[in-house]
Amino acid sequence: MNQKCILATVAGGVTLFVLGFVIYGVLLADFFANDAMSETPAYWAIGAGQLASGALLALVLSWRAAGGPAEAFKAGAGVGLLFSLSMGLTMFGTTEGMYTVNTVVGDAVVSIVMYGIAGMVVAKILHEG
């Protein structure tokens, strides 16, 4: 992994962490409160997970030359949607009362936005210069 990929991973992870806090923790806290949100989040685990997601975005976006911000948003949004649905539907199918259909759909919509924005950040770092 080269220096650009590492920087893109960190930038993507930080972007996802901040957006997640604002969207899940502030704007949609009431929507997710009764479903899957923990009263006491383990921020270290959230941060580590977002770094892993940043690495996933850096890997995928390094494979393709994003044509600009719109292309990068679409690529990131696609990754976010598929990742969210894979995890959300699996959790819905395997846990009791932790996830609902509303949680799965809501998380998928939020993931499109978050990963799309993070995809633009990651692509900017990977493909500049």
mmCIF file with all atom_site columns, C-alpha atoms in Angstrom:
data_model
loop_
_atom_site.group_PDB
_atom_site.id
_atom_site.type_symbol
_atom_site.label_atom_id
_atom_site.label_alt_id
_atom_site.label_comp_id
_atom_site.label_asym_id
_atom_site.label_entity_id
_atom_site.label_seq_id
_atom_site.pdbx_PDB_ins_code
_atom_site.Cartn_x
_atom_site.Cartn_y
_atom_site.Cartn_z
_atom_site.occupancy
_atom_site.B_iso_or_equiv
_atom_site.pdbx_formal_charge
_atom_site.auth_seq_id
_atom_site.auth_comp_id
_atom_site.auth_asym_id
_atom_site.auth_atom_id
_atom_site.pdbx_PDB_model_num
ATOM 1   C CA . MET A 1 1   ? 0.000   0.000   0.000   1.00 0.00 ? 1   MET A CA 1
ATOM 2   C CA . ASN A 1 2   ? 1.547   3.300   -1.044  1.00 0.00 ? 2   ASN A CA 1
ATOM 3   C CA . GLN A 1 3   ? 1.427   6.617   0.782   1.00 0.00 ? 3   GLN A CA 1
ATOM 4   C CA . LYS A 1 4   ? -1.542  7.916   -1.235  1.00 0.00 ? 4   LYS A CA 1
ATOM 5   C CA . CYS A 1 5   ? -3.581  4.820   -0.368  1.00 0.00 ? 5   CYS A CA 1
ATOM 6   C CA . ILE A 1 6   ? -2.779  5.192   3.325   1.00 0.00 ? 6   ILE A CA 1
ATOM 7   C CA . LEU A 1 7   ? -3.712  8.881   3.284   1.00 0.00 ? 7   LEU A CA 1
ATOM 8   C CA . ALA A 1 8   ? -6.903  8.118   1.325   1.00 0.00 ? 8   ALA A CA 1
ATOM 9   C CA . THR A 1 9   ? -7.779  5.357   3.815   1.00 0.00 ? 9   THR A CA 1
ATOM 10  C CA . VAL A 1 10  ? -7.393  7.697   6.791   1.00 0.00 ? 10  VAL A CA 1
ATOM 11  C CA . ALA A 1 11  ? -9.236  10.554  5.062   1.00 0.00 ? 11  ALA A CA 1
ATOM 12  C CA . GLY A 1 12  ? -12.070 8.222   4.058   1.00 0.00 ? 12  GLY A CA 1
ATOM 13  C CA . GLY A 1 13  ? -12.291 6.784   7.564   1.00 0.00 ? 13  GLY A CA 1
ATOM 14  C CA . VAL A 1 14  ? -12.333 10.218  9.206   1.00 0.00 ? 14  VAL A CA 1
ATOM 15  C CA . THR A 1 15  ? -14.950 11.443  6.720   1.00 0.00 ? 15  THR A CA 1
ATOM 16  C CA . LEU A 1 16  ? -17.171 8.437   7.447   1.00 0.00 ? 16  LEU A CA 1
ATOM 17  C CA . PHE A 1 17  ? -16.688 8.826   11.219  1.00 0.00 ? 17  PHE A CA 1
ATOM 18  C CA . VAL A 1 18  ? -17.632 12.520  11.213  1.00 0.00 ? 18  VAL A CA 1
ATOM 19  C CA . LEU A 1 19  ? -20.570 12.046  8.835   1.00 0.00 ? 19  LEU A CA 1
ATOM 20  C CA . GLY A 1 20  ? -21.752 9.054   10.866  1.00 0.00 ? 20  GLY A CA 1
ATOM 21  C CA . PHE A 1 21  ? -21.677 11.072  14.076  1.00 0.00 ? 21  PHE A CA 1
ATOM 22  C CA . VAL A 1 22  ? -23.608 13.946  12.510  1.00 0.00 ? 22  VAL A CA 1
ATOM 23  C CA . ILE A 1 23  ? -26.151 11.814  10.644  1.00 0.00 ? 23  ILE A CA 1
ATOM 24  C CA . TYR A 1 24  ? -26.672 8.875   13.013  1.00 0.00 ? 24  TYR A CA 1
ATOM 25  C CA . GLY A 1 25  ? -25.815 10.582  16.289  1.00 0.00 ? 25  GLY A CA 1
ATOM 26  C CA . VAL A 1 26  ? -27.516 13.938  15.759  1.00 0.00 ? 26  VAL A CA 1
ATOM 27  C CA . LEU A 1 27  ? -29.824 14.234  12.752  1.00 0.00 ? 27  LEU A CA 1
ATOM 28  C CA . LEU A 1 28  ? -31.376 10.732  12.802  1.00 0.00 ? 28  LEU A CA 1
ATOM 29  C CA . ALA A 1 29  ? -30.768 9.744   16.418  1.00 0.00 ? 29  ALA A CA 1
ATOM 30  C CA . ASP A 1 30  ? -34.490 9.418   17.126  1.00 0.00 ? 30  ASP A CA 1
ATOM 31  C CA . PHE A 1 31  ? -35.113 7.321   14.002  1.00 0.00 ? 31  PHE A CA 1
ATOM 32  C CA . PHE A 1 32  ? -32.454 4.752   14.931  1.00 0.00 ? 32  PHE A CA 1
ATOM 33  C CA . ALA A 1 33  ? -32.893 4.972   18.742  1.00 0.00 ? 33  ALA A CA 1
ATOM 34  C CA . ASN A 1 34  ? -35.332 2.077   19.079  1.00 0.00 ? 34  ASN A CA 1
ATOM 35  C CA . ASP A 1 35  ? -33.640 -0.217  16.617  1.00 0.00 ? 35  ASP A CA 1
ATOM 36  C CA . ALA A 1 36  ? -29.919 -0.706  16.419  1.00 0.00 ? 36  ALA A CA 1
ATOM 37  C CA . MET A 1 37  ? -28.264 2.213   18.241  1.00 0.00 ? 37  MET A CA 1
ATOM 38  C CA . SER A 1 38  ? -26.376 1.476   21.439  1.00 0.00 ? 38  SER A CA 1
ATOM 39  C CA . GLU A 1 39  ? -26.829 3.818   24.395  1.00 0.00 ? 39  GLU A CA 1
ATOM 40  C CA . THR A 1 40  ? -23.078 3.798   24.985  1.00 0.00 ? 40  THR A CA 1
ATOM 41  C CA . PRO A 1 41  ? -21.240 3.511   21.670  1.00 0.00 ? 41  PRO A CA 1
ATOM 42  C CA . ALA A 1 42  ? -17.714 2.065   21.635  1.00 0.00 ? 42  ALA A CA 1
ATOM 43  C CA . TYR A 1 43  ? -16.103 4.910   19.697  1.00 0.00 ? 43  TYR A CA 1
ATOM 44  C CA . TRP A 1 44  ? -12.798 3.054   19.292  1.00 0.00 ? 44  TRP A CA 1
ATOM 45  C CA . ALA A 1 45  ? -14.644 0.237   17.492  1.00 0.00 ? 45  ALA A CA 1
ATOM 46  C CA . ILE A 1 46  ? -16.604 2.677   15.341  1.00 0.00 ? 46  ILE A CA 1
ATOM 47  C CA . GLY A 1 47  ? -13.362 4.446   14.402  1.00 0.00 ? 47  GLY A CA 1
ATOM 48  C CA . ALA A 1 48  ? -11.638 1.165   13.549  1.00 0.00 ? 48  ALA A CA 1
ATOM 49  C CA . GLY A 1 49  ? -14.632 0.102   11.459  1.00 0.00 ? 49  GLY A CA 1
ATOM 50  C CA . GLN A 1 50  ? -14.644 3.399   9.604   1.00 0.00 ? 50  GLN A CA 1
ATOM 51  C CA . LEU A 1 51  ? -10.919 3.056   8.884   1.00 0.00 ? 51  LEU A CA 1
ATOM 52  C CA . ALA A 1 52  ? -11.642 -0.394  7.442   1.00 0.00 ? 52  ALA A CA 1
ATOM 53  C CA . SER A 1 53  ? -14.379 1.161   5.311   1.00 0.00 ? 53  SER A CA 1
ATOM 54  C CA . GLY A 1 54  ? -11.963 3.895   4.242   1.00 0.00 ? 54  GLY A CA 1
ATOM 55  C CA . ALA A 1 55  ? -9.519  1.179   3.184   1.00 0.00 ? 55  ALA A CA 1
ATOM 56  C CA . LEU A 1 56  ? -12.269 -0.581  1.231   1.00 0.00 ? 56  LEU A CA 1
ATOM 57  C CA . LEU A 1 57  ? -13.090 2.653   -0.592  1.00 0.00 ? 57  LEU A CA 1
ATOM 58  C CA . ALA A 1 58  ? -9.399  3.357   -1.254  1.00 0.00 ? 58  ALA A CA 1
ATOM 59  C CA . LEU A 1 59  ? -8.946  -0.148  -2.658  1.00 0.00 ? 59  LEU A CA 1
ATOM 60  C CA . VAL A 1 60  ? -12.004 -0.025  -4.912  1.00 0.00 ? 60  VAL A CA 1
ATOM 61  C CA . LEU A 1 61  ? -11.384 3.523   -6.108  1.00 0.00 ? 61  LEU A CA 1
ATOM 62  C CA . SER A 1 62  ? -7.704  2.814   -6.771  1.00 0.00 ? 62  SER A CA 1
ATOM 63  C CA . TRP A 1 63  ? -8.818  0.162   -9.269  1.00 0.00 ? 63  TRP A CA 1
ATOM 64  C CA . ARG A 1 64  ? -10.735 2.684   -11.319 1.00 0.00 ? 64  ARG A CA 1
ATOM 65  C CA . ALA A 1 65  ? -9.902  6.170   -12.428 1.00 0.00 ? 65  ALA A CA 1
ATOM 66  C CA . ALA A 1 66  ? -12.812 8.278   -11.223 1.00 0.00 ? 66  ALA A CA 1
ATOM 67  C CA . GLY A 1 67  ? -13.690 10.813  -13.885 1.00 0.00 ? 67  GLY A CA 1
ATOM 68  C CA . GLY A 1 68  ? -14.528 13.513  -11.366 1.00 0.00 ? 68  GLY A CA 1
ATOM 69  C CA . PRO A 1 69  ? -16.551 14.159  -8.225  1.00 0.00 ? 69  PRO A CA 1
ATOM 70  C CA . ALA A 1 70  ? -19.803 12.786  -9.669  1.00 0.00 ? 70  ALA A CA 1
ATOM 71  C CA . GLU A 1 71  ? -18.138 9.533   -10.748 1.00 0.00 ? 71  GLU A CA 1
ATOM 72  C CA . ALA A 1 72  ? -16.417 9.205   -7.370  1.00 0.00 ? 72  ALA A CA 1
ATOM 73  C CA . PHE A 1 73  ? -19.719 9.840   -5.566  1.00 0.00 ? 73  PHE A CA 1
ATOM 74  C CA . LYS A 1 74  ? -21.453 7.134   -7.624  1.00 0.00 ? 74  LYS A CA 1
ATOM 75  C CA . ALA A 1 75  ? -18.664 4.629   -7.002  1.00 0.00 ? 75  ALA A CA 1
ATOM 76  C CA . GLY A 1 76  ? -18.589 5.352   -3.265  1.00 0.00 ? 76  GLY A CA 1
ATOM 77  C CA . ALA A 1 77  ? -22.384 5.282   -3.043  1.00 0.00 ? 77  ALA A CA 1
ATOM 78  C CA . GLY A 1 78  ? -22.453 1.894   -4.799  1.00 0.00 ? 78  GLY A CA 1
ATOM 79  C CA . VAL A 1 79  ? -19.917 0.466   -2.362  1.00 0.00 ? 79  VAL A CA 1
ATOM 80  C CA . GLY A 1 80  ? -21.857 1.914   0.576   1.00 0.00 ? 80  GLY A CA 1
ATOM 81  C CA . LEU A 1 81  ? -25.187 0.582   -0.627  1.00 0.00 ? 81  LEU A CA 1
ATOM 82  C CA . LEU A 1 82  ? -23.886 -2.943  -1.196  1.00 0.00 ? 82  LEU A CA 1
ATOM 83  C CA . PHE A 1 83  ? -21.939 -2.959  2.081   1.00 0.00 ? 83  PHE A CA 1
ATOM 84  C CA . SER A 1 84  ? -24.927 -1.640  4.032   1.00 0.00 ? 84  SER A CA 1
ATOM 85  C CA . LEU A 1 85  ? -27.378 -4.098  2.509   1.00 0.00 ? 85  LEU A CA 1
ATOM 86  C CA . SER A 1 86  ? -25.046 -7.043  2.996   1.00 0.00 ? 86  SER A CA 1
ATOM 87  C CA . MET A 1 87  ? -24.571 -6.266  6.695   1.00 0.00 ? 87  MET A CA 1
ATOM 88  C CA . GLY A 1 88  ? -28.096 -4.987  7.384   1.00 0.00 ? 88  GLY A CA 1
ATOM 89  C CA . LEU A 1 89  ? -29.912 -7.899  5.789   1.00 0.00 ? 89  LEU A CA 1
ATOM 90  C CA . THR A 1 90  ? -27.591 -10.408 7.450   1.00 0.00 ? 90  THR A CA 1
ATOM 91  C CA . MET A 1 91  ? -28.170 -8.785  10.855  1.00 0.00 ? 91  MET A CA 1
ATOM 92  C CA . PHE A 1 92  ? -31.922 -8.597  10.189  1.00 0.00 ? 92  PHE A CA 1
ATOM 93  C CA . GLY A 1 93  ? -31.947 -12.299 9.412   1.00 0.00 ? 93  GLY A CA 1
ATOM 94  C CA . THR A 1 94  ? -29.811 -13.389 12.362  1.00 0.00 ? 94  THR A CA 1
ATOM 95  C CA . THR A 1 95  ? -30.685 -11.135 15.310  1.00 0.00 ? 95  THR A CA 1
ATOM 96  C CA . GLU A 1 96  ? -33.815 -10.831 17.368  1.00 0.00 ? 96  GLU A CA 1
ATOM 97  C CA . GLY A 1 97  ? -35.280 -7.335  17.600  1.00 0.00 ? 97  GLY A CA 1
ATOM 98  C CA . MET A 1 98  ? -32.014 -5.501  16.945  1.00 0.00 ? 98  MET A CA 1
ATOM 99  C CA . TYR A 1 99  ? -32.728 -4.641  13.310  1.00 0.00 ? 99  TYR A CA 1
ATOM 100 C CA . THR A 1 100 ? -36.018 -3.887  11.586  1.00 0.00 ? 100 THR A CA 1
ATOM 101 C CA . VAL A 1 101 ? -36.834 -3.363  7.922   1.00 0.00 ? 101 VAL A CA 1
ATOM 102 C CA . ASN A 1 102 ? -36.887 0.381   8.652   1.00 0.00 ? 102 ASN A CA 1
ATOM 103 C CA . THR A 1 103 ? -33.365 0.165   10.079  1.00 0.00 ? 103 THR A CA 1
ATOM 104 C CA . VAL A 1 104 ? -32.059 -1.736  7.061   1.00 0.00 ? 104 VAL A CA 1
ATOM 105 C CA . VAL A 1 105 ? -33.624 0.692   4.570   1.00 0.00 ? 105 VAL A CA 1
ATOM 106 C CA . GLY A 1 106 ? -32.687 3.790   6.590   1.00 0.00 ? 106 GLY A CA 1
ATOM 107 C CA . ASP A 1 107 ? -29.107 2.622   6.954   1.00 0.00 ? 107 ASP A CA 1
ATOM 108 C CA . ALA A 1 108 ? -28.890 1.892   3.213   1.00 0.00 ? 108 ALA A CA 1
ATOM 109 C CA . VAL A 1 109 ? -30.029 5.420   2.356   1.00 0.00 ? 109 VAL A CA 1
ATOM 110 C CA . VAL A 1 110 ? -27.617 6.987   4.854   1.00 0.00 ? 110 VAL A CA 1
ATOM 111 C CA . SER A 1 111 ? -24.790 4.789   3.543   1.00 0.00 ? 111 SER A CA 1
ATOM 112 C CA . ILE A 1 112 ? -25.364 5.996   -0.019  1.00 0.00 ? 112 ILE A CA 1
ATOM 113 C CA . VAL A 1 113 ? -24.833 9.577   1.134   1.00 0.00 ? 113 VAL A CA 1
ATOM 114 C CA . MET A 1 114 ? -21.937 8.893   3.505   1.00 0.00 ? 114 MET A CA 1
ATOM 115 C CA . TYR A 1 115 ? -19.981 6.588   1.224   1.00 0.00 ? 115 TYR A CA 1
ATOM 116 C CA . GLY A 1 116 ? -20.665 8.818   -1.770  1.00 0.00 ? 116 GLY A CA 1
ATOM 117 C CA . ILE A 1 117 ? -19.122 11.809  -0.009  1.00 0.00 ? 117 ILE A CA 1
ATOM 118 C CA . ALA A 1 118 ? -16.258 9.709   1.366   1.00 0.00 ? 118 ALA A CA 1
ATOM 119 C CA . GLY A 1 119 ? -15.720 8.320   -2.144  1.00 0.00 ? 119 GLY A CA 1
ATOM 120 C CA . MET A 1 120 ? -15.196 11.853  -3.431  1.00 0.00 ? 120 MET A CA 1
ATOM 121 C CA . VAL A 1 121 ? -12.637 12.536  -0.680  1.00 0.00 ? 121 VAL A CA 1
ATOM 122 C CA . VAL A 1 122 ? -10.798 9.256   -1.307  1.00 0.00 ? 122 VAL A CA 1
ATOM 123 C CA . ALA A 1 123 ? -10.775 9.699   -5.098  1.00 0.00 ? 123 ALA A CA 1
ATOM 124 C CA . LYS A 1 124 ? -9.476  13.252  -4.784  1.00 0.00 ? 124 LYS A CA 1
ATOM 125 C CA . ILE A 1 125 ? -6.492  12.024  -2.777  1.00 0.00 ? 125 ILE A CA 1
ATOM 126 C CA . LEU A 1 126 ? -5.835  8.953   -4.926  1.00 0.00 ? 126 LEU A CA 1
ATOM 127 C CA . HIS A 1 127 ? -6.049  10.664  -8.280  1.00 0.00 ? 127 HIS A CA 1
ATOM 128 C CA . GLU A 1 128 ? -4.485  14.073  -7.656  1.00 0.00 ? 128 GLU A CA 1
ATOM 129 C CA . GLY A 1 129 ? -1.066  14.987  -8.952  1.00 0.00 ? 129 GLY A CA 1
#
